[in-house]
Short mmCIF file of C-alpha atoms and ligand atoms in Angstrom, two decimals:
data_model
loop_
_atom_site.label_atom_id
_atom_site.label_comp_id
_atom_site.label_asym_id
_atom_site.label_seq_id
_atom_site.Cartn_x
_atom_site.Cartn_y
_atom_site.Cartn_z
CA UNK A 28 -129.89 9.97 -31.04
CA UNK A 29 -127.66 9.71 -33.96
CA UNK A 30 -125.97 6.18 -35.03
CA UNK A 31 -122.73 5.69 -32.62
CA UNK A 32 -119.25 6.54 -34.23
CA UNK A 33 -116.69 4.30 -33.30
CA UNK A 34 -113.32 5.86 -33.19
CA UNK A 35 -112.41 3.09 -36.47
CA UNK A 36 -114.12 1.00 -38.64
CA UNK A 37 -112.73 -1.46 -40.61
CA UNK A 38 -113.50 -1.61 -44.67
CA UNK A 39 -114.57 -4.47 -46.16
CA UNK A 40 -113.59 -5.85 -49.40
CA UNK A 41 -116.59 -7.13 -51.86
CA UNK A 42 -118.89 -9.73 -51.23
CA UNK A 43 -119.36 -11.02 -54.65
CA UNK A 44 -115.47 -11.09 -55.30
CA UNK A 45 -114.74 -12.66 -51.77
CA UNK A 46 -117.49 -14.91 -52.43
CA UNK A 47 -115.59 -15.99 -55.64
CA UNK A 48 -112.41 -16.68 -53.93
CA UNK A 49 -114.21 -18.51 -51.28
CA UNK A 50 -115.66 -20.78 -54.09
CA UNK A 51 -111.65 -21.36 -55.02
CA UNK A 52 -110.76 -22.56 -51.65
CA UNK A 53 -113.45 -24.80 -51.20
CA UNK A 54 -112.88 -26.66 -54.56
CA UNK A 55 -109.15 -26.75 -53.62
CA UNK A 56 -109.64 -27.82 -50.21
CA UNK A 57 -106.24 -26.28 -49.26
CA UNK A 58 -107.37 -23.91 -46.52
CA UNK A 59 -104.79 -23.15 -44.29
CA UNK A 60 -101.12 -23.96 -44.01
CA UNK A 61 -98.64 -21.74 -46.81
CA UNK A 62 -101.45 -22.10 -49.16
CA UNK A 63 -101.59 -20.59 -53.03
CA UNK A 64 -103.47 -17.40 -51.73
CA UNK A 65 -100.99 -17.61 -48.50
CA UNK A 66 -97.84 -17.44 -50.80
CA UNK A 67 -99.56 -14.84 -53.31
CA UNK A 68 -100.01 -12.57 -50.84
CA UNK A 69 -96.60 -12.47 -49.60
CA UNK A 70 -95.69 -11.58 -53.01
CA UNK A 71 -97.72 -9.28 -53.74
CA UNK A 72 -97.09 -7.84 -50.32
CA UNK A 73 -93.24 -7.43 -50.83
CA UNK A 74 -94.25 -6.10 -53.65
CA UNK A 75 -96.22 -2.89 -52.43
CA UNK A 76 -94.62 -2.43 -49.53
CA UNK A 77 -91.06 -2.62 -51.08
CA UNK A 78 -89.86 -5.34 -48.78
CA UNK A 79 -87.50 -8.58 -49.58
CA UNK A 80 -89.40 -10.95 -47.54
CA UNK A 81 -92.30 -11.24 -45.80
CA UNK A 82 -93.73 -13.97 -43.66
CA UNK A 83 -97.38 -13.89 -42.69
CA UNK A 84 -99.31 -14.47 -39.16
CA UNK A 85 -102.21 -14.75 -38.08
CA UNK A 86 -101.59 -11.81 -36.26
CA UNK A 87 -99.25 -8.64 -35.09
CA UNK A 88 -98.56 -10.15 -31.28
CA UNK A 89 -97.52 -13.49 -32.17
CA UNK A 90 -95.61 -11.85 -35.10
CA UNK A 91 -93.75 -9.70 -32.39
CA UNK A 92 -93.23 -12.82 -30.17
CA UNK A 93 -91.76 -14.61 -32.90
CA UNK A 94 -89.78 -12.00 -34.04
CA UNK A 95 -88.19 -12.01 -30.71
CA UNK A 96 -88.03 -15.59 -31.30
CA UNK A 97 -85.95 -15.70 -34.30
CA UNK A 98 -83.24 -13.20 -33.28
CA UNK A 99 -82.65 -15.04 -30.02
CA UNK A 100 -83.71 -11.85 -27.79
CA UNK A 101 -83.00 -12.00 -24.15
CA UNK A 102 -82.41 -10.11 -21.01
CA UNK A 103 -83.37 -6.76 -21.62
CA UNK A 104 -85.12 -4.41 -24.25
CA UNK A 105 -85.67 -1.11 -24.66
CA UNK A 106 -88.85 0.01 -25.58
CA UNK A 107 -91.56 2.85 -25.38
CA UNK A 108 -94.36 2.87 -22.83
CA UNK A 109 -96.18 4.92 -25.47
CA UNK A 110 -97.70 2.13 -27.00
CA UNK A 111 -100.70 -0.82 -26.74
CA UNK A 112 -99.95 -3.28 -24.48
CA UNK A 113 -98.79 -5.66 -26.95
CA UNK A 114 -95.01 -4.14 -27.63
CA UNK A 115 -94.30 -4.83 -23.67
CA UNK A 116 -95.99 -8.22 -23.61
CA UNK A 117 -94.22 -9.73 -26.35
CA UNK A 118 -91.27 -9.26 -24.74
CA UNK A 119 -93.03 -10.86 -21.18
CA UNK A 120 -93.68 -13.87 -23.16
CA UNK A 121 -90.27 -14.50 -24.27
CA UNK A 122 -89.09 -13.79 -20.20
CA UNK A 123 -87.55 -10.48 -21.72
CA UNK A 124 -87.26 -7.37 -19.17
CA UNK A 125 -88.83 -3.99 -20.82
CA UNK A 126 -87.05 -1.39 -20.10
CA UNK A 127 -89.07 2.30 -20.45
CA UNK A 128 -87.76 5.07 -21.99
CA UNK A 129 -89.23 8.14 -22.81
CA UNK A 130 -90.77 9.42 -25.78
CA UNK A 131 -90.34 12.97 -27.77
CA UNK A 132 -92.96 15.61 -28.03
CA UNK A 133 -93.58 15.71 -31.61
CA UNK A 134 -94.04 12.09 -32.93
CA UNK A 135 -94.57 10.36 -29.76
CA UNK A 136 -91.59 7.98 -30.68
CA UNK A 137 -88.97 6.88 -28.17
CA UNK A 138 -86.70 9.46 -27.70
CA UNK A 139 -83.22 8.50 -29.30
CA UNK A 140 -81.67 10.67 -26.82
CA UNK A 141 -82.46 9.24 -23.58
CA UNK A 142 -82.01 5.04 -24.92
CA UNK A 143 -78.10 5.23 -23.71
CA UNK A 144 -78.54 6.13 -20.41
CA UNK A 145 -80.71 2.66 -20.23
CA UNK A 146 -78.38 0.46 -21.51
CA UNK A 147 -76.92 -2.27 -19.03
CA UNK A 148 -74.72 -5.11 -19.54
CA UNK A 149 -78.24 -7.29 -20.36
CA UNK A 150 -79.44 -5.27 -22.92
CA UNK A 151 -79.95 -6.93 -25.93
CA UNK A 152 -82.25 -5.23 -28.25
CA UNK A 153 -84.10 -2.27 -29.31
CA UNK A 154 -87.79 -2.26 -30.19
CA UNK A 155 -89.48 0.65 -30.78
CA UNK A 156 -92.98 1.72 -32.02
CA UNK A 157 -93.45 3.46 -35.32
CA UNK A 158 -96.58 5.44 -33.20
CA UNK A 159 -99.71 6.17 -35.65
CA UNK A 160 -97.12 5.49 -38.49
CA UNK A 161 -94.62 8.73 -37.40
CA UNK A 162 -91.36 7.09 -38.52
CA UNK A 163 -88.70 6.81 -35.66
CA UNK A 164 -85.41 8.51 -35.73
CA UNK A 165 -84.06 5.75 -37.69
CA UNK A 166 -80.03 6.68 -38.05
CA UNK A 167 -80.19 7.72 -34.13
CA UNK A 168 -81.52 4.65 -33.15
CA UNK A 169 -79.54 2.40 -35.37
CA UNK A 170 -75.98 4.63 -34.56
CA UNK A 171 -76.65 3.48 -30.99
CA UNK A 172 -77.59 -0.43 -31.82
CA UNK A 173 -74.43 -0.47 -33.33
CA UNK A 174 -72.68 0.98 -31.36
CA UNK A 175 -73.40 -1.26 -28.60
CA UNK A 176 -73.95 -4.59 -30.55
CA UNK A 177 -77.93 -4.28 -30.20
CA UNK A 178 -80.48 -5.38 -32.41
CA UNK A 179 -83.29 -3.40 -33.34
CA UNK A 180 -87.03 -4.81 -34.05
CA UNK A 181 -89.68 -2.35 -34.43
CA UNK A 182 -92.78 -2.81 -34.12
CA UNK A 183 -94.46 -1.28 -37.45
CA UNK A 184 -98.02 -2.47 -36.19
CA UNK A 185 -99.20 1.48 -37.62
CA UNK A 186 -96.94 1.40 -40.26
CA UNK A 187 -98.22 -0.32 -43.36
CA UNK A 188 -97.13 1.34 -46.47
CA UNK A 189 -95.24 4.25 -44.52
CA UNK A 190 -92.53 5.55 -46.74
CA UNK A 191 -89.81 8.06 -45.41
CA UNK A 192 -87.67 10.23 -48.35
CA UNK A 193 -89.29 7.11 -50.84
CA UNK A 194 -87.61 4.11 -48.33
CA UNK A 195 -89.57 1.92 -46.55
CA UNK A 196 -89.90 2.37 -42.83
CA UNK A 197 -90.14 -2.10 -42.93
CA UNK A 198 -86.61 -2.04 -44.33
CA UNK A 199 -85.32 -0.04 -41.39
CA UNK A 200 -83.32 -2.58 -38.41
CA UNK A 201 -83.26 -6.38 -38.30
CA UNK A 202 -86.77 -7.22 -38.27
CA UNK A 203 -89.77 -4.82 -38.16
CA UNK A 204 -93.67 -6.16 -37.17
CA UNK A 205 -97.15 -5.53 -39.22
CA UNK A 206 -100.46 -6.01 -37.62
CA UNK A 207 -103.57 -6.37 -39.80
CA UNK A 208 -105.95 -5.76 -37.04
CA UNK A 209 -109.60 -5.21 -37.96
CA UNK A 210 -108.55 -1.76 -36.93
CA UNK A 211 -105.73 -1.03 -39.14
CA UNK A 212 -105.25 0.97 -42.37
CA UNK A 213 -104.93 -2.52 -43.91
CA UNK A 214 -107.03 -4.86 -42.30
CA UNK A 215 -107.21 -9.11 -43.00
CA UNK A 216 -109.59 -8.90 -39.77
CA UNK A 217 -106.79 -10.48 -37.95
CA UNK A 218 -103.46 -11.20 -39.03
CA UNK A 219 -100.07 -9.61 -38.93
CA UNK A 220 -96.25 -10.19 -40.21
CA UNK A 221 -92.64 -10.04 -40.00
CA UNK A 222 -90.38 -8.43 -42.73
CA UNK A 223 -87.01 -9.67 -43.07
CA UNK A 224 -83.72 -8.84 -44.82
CA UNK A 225 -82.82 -12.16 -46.00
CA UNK A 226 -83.70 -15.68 -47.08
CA UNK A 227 -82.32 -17.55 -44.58
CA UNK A 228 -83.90 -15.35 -42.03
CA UNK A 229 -87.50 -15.74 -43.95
CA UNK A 230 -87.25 -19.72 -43.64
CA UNK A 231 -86.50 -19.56 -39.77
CA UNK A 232 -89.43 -17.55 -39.02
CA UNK A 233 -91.70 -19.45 -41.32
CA UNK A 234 -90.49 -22.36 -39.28
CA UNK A 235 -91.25 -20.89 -36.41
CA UNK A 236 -94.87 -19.82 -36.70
CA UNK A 237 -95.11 -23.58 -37.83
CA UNK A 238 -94.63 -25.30 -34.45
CA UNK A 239 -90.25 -25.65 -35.79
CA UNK A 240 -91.11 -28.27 -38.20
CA UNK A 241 -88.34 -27.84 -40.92
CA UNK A 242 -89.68 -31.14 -42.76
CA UNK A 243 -92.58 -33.85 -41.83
CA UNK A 244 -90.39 -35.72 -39.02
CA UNK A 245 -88.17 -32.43 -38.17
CA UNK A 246 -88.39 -30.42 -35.60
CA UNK A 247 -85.51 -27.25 -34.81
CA UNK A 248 -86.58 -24.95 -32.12
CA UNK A 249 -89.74 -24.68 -29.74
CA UNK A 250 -92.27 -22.87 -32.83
CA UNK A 251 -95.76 -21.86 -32.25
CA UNK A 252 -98.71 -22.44 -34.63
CA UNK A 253 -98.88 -18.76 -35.81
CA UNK A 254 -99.83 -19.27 -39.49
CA UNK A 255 -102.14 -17.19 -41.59
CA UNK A 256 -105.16 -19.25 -43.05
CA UNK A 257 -106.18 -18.98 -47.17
CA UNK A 258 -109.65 -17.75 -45.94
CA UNK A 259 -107.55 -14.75 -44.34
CA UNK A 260 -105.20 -14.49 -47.15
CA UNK A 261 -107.34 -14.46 -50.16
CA UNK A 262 -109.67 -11.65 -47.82
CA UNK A 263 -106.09 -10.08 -47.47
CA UNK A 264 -105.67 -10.36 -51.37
CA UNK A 265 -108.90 -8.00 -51.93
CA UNK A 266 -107.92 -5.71 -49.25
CA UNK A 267 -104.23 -5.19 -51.44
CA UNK A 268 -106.44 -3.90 -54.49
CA UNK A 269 -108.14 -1.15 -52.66
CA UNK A 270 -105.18 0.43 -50.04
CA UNK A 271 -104.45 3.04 -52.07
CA UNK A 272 -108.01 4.16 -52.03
CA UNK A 273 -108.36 3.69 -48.51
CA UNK A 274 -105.65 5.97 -47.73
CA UNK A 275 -106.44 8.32 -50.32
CA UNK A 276 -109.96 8.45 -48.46
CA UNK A 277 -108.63 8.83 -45.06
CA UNK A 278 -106.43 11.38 -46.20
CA UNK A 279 -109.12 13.39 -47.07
CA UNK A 280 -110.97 12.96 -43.65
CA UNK A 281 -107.76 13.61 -41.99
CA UNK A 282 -107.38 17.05 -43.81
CA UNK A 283 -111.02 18.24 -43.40
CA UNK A 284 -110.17 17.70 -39.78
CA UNK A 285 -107.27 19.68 -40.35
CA UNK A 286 -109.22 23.02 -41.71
CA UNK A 287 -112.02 22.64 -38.62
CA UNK A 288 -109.62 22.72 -35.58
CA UNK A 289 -107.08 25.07 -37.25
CA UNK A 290 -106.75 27.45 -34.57
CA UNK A 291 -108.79 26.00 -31.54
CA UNK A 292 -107.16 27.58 -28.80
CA UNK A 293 -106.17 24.36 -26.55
CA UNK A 294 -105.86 21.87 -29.47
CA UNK A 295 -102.83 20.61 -30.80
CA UNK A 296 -103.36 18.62 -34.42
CA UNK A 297 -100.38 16.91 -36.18
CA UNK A 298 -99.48 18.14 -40.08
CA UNK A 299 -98.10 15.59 -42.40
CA UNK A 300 -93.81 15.14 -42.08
CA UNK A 301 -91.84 15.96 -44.72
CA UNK A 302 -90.87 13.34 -47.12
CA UNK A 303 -92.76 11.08 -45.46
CA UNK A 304 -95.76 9.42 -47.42
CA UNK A 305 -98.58 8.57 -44.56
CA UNK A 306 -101.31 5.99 -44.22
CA UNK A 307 -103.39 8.15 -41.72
CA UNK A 308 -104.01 5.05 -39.48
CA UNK A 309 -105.15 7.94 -36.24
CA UNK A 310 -105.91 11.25 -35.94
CA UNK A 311 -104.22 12.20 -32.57
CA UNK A 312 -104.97 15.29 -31.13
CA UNK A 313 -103.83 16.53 -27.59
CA UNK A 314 -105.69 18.82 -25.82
CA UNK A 315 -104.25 21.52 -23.00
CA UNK A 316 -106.86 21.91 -20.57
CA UNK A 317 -105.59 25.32 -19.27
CA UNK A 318 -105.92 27.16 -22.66
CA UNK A 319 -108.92 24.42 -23.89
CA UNK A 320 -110.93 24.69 -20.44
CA UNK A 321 -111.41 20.97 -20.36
CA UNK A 322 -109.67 18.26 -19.51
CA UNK A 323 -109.09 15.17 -22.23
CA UNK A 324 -111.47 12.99 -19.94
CA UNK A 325 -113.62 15.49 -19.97
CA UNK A 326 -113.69 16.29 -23.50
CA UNK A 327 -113.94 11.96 -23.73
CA UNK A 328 -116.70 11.92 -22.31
CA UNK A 329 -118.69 14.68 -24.30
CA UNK A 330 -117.78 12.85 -27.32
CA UNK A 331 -119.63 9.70 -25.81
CA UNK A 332 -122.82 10.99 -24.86
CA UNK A 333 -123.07 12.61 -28.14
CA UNK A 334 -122.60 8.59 -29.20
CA UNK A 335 -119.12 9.69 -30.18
CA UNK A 336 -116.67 6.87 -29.52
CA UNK A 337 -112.86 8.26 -29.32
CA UNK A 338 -110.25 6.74 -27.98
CA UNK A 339 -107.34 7.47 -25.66
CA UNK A 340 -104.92 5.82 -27.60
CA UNK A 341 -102.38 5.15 -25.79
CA UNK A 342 -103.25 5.78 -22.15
CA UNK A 343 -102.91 4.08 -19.69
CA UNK A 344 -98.88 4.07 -20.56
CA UNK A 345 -97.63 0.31 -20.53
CA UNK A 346 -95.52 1.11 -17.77
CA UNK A 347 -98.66 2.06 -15.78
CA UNK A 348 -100.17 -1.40 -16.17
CA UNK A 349 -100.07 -2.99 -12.74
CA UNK A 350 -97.62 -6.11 -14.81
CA UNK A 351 -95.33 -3.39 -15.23
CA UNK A 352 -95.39 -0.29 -12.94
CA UNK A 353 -93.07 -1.80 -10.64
CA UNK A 354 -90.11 -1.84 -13.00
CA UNK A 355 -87.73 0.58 -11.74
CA UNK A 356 -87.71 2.26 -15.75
CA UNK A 357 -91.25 2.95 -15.01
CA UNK A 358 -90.87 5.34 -12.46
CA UNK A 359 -92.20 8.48 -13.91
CA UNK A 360 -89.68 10.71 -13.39
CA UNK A 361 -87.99 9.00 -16.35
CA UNK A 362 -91.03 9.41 -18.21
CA UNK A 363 -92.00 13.08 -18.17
CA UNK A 364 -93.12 13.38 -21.80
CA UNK A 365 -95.30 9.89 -22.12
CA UNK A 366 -96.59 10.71 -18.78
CA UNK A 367 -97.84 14.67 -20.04
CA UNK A 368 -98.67 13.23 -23.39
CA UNK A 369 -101.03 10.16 -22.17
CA UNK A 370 -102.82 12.40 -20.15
CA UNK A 371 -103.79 14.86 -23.45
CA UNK A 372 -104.17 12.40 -25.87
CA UNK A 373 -107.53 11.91 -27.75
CA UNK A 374 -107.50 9.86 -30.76
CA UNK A 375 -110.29 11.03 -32.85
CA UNK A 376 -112.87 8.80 -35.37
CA UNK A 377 -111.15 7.98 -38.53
CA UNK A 378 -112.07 5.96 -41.51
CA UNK A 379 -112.44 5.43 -44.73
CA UNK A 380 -116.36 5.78 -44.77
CA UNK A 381 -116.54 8.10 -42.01
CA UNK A 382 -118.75 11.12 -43.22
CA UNK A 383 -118.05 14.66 -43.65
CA UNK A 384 -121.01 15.86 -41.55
CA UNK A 385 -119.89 13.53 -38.92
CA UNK A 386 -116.23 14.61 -38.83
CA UNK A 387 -118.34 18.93 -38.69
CA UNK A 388 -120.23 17.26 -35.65
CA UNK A 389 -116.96 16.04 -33.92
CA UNK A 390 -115.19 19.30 -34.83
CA UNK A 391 -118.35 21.73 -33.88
CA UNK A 392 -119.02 20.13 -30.54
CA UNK A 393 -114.74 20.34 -29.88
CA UNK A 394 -115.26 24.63 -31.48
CA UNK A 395 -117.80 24.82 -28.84
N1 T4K B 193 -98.26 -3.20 -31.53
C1 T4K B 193 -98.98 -2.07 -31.64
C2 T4K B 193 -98.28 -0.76 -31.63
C3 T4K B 193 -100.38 -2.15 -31.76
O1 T4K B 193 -101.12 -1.01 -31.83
C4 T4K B 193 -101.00 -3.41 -31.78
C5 T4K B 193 -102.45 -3.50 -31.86
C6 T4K B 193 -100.20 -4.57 -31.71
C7 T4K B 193 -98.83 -4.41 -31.58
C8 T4K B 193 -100.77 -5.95 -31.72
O2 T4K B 193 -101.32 -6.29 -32.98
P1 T4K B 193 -102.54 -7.36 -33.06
O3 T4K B 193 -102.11 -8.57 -32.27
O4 T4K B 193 -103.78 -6.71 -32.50
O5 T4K B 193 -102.64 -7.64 -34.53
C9 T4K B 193 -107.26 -2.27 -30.90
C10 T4K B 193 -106.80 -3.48 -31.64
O6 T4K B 193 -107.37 -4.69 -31.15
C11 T4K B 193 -105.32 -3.65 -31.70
O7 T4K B 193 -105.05 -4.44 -32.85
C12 T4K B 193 -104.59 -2.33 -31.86
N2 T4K B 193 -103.17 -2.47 -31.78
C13 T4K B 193 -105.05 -1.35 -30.79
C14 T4K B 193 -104.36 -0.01 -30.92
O8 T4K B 193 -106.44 -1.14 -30.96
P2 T4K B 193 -108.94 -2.08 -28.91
O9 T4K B 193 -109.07 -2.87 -27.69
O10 T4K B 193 -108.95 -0.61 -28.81
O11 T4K B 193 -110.01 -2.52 -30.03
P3 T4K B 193 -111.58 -2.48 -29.99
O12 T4K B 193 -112.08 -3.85 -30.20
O13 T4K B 193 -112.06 -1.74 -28.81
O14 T4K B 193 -111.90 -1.66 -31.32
C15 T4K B 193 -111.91 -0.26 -31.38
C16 T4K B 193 -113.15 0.19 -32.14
O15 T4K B 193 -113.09 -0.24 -33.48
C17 T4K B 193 -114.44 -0.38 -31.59
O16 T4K B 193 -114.96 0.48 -30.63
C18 T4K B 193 -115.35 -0.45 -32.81
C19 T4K B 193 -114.37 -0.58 -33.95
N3 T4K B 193 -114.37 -1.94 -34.50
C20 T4K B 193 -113.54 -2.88 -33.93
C21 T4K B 193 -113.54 -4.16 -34.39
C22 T4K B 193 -112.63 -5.20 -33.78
C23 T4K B 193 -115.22 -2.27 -35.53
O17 T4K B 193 -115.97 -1.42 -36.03
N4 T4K B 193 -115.20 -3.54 -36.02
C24 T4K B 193 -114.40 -4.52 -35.47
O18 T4K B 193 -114.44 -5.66 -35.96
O19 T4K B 193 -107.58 -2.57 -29.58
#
């Protein structure tokens, strides 16, 4: 039996060089707590992704509770079901109603169109998912936020150094989430962050991820202890020097991919957007089962006995989970496109040291 394939693996930066930095924090002693590798990576964060301000976490979740935090979110939000469980349950954890609303065909975004006809007089905010990095209809959603006084927060968990006609997708709305899962294009093995517009924003969320404290004997809100660590940040320092090789690598995989299931009767695969610079975080593929003969499950479990490890990201939808199926939005009638789509949806191995012959395995035993 050949070695398993997971659906990701994370890269690692270098031992010797990690080692180094290690030796750096030990002499210092300063290991946690806004830190000189903390506050370097923030800067040189901004700096690649093209963002103001940055604050770190120690990962995406509390970053998304806190971001809820710091804009005073309450009531309602509307948000995708098309996404991991962690969009809907930041909003739980702040007492904040999800509302569902449906998603579009293409980029498995929520669907600008149908967010209106959801709005009541508790809505409050916005949040939606940039899914596998597919930037969201941006003006749409914003036209509507503004219309109605909402704010917007998206969760950008997929997004890390997604760039739309050369802007940012982390600029877009009034705060947008990062997760640096161990599973994610950039990885810090767990961590995350919130990008913000301004200063004044920046120093409320810092406070908050720091229990409130805004000085030894101050407290000014109810914070959490959310806070990066140095051993995290300087790992996340090493990570910064490689990305663009990482995506250049899984950009590669993702296009070899590309050229084997051309054509597979059955098998829909996603081509790059236009003007939009990728970080190939998934390969998502969806699969018919009248014109591919198999269902997804079906084709799931194939995969696995061949010690192929996909994954149906994102099925079940949120809205499906028994925390949340009872909210009249997730009725799914209302949800005809997340509801076809979650039942297709394979997400397919993808990494940077993923190899060729194992992507012609994947693709052969899908060819038949
Ligand atoms: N919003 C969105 C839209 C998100 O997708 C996520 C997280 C969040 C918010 C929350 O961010 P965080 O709080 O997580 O920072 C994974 C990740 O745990 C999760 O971060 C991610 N989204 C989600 C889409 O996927 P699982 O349960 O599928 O992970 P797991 O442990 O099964 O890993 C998948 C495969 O990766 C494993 O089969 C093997 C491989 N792997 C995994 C780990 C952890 C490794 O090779 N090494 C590893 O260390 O959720």
């Amino acid at each position: 039996m050949e070695n398993p394939i997971y659906v990701t693996q994370p890269s690692l930066p270098s031992l010797p060089e990690y080692t180094q930095m290690l030796q750096q924090i030990w002499e210092s002693k300063h290991i946690a707590n806004n830190g000189p590798f903390h506050k370097q990576l923030e800067t040189e964060l901004c700096n690649y992704l093209q963002v103001p301000y940055i604050s770190l976490f120690s990962n995406g979740t509390l970053a998304l509770i806190t971001a809820l935090q710091a804009l005073r979110i309450t009531g309602e939000v509307i948000t995708t079901p098309y996404s991991f469980v962690a969009t809907s349950h930041a909003l739980h954890w702040n007492g904040i109603k999800p509302v569902f609303c449906d998603i579009n065909q293409t980029d498995f975004n929520i669907n600008p169109d149908k967010i209106e006809a959801l709005i009541t007089p508790k809505t409050t905010a916005i949040m939606p998912v940039h899914v596998y990095g597919n930037p969201c209809n941006k003006e749409k959603i914003q036209h509507i936020a503004d219309t109605y006084g909402l704010k917007v927060i998206y969760d950008a968990a997929h997004a890390f150094g997604v760039f739309k006609n050369d802007e940012s997708l982390l600029n877009w709305g009034d705060l947008s989430i990062l997760s640096f899962h161990a599973t994610k294009t950039f990885n810090t093995v767990e961590g995350g962050a919130i990008v913000c517009h301004d200063a004044k924003m920046k120093e409320r969320i810092d406070h908050l991820k720091n229990f409130g404290f805004t000085s030894e004997t101050t407290i000014q809100g109810i914070g959490i202890n959310a806070k990066m660590n140095e051993l995290i940040a300087s790992y996340g320092l090493l990570q910064l020097k490689n990305i663009d090789i990482e995506i250049a690598k899984r950009q590669e995989k993702v296009n070899l991919y590309r050229n084997l299931l051309e054509g597979t009767k059955g098998i829909t695969i996603f081509q790059d957007i236009l003007n939009v610079r990728h970080n190939y975080s998934y390969f998502p593929i969806l699969i018919n089962k009248q014109q591919f003969g198999k269902t997804r499950d079906e084709v799931y479990e194939i995969l696995k006995k061949n010690n192929i490890f996909a994954r149906r990201y994102f099925y079940p939808l949120i809205s499906q989970f028994p925390a949340y199926s009872g909210l009249p939005s997730a009725n799914k009638e209302n949800l005809t496109t997340a509801s076809q789509i979650t039942e297709q949806v394979l997400c397919l191995p993808l990494y940077a040291e993923l190899e060729n012959q194992n992507i012609e395995r994947i693709c052969k035993i899908l060819n038949g």
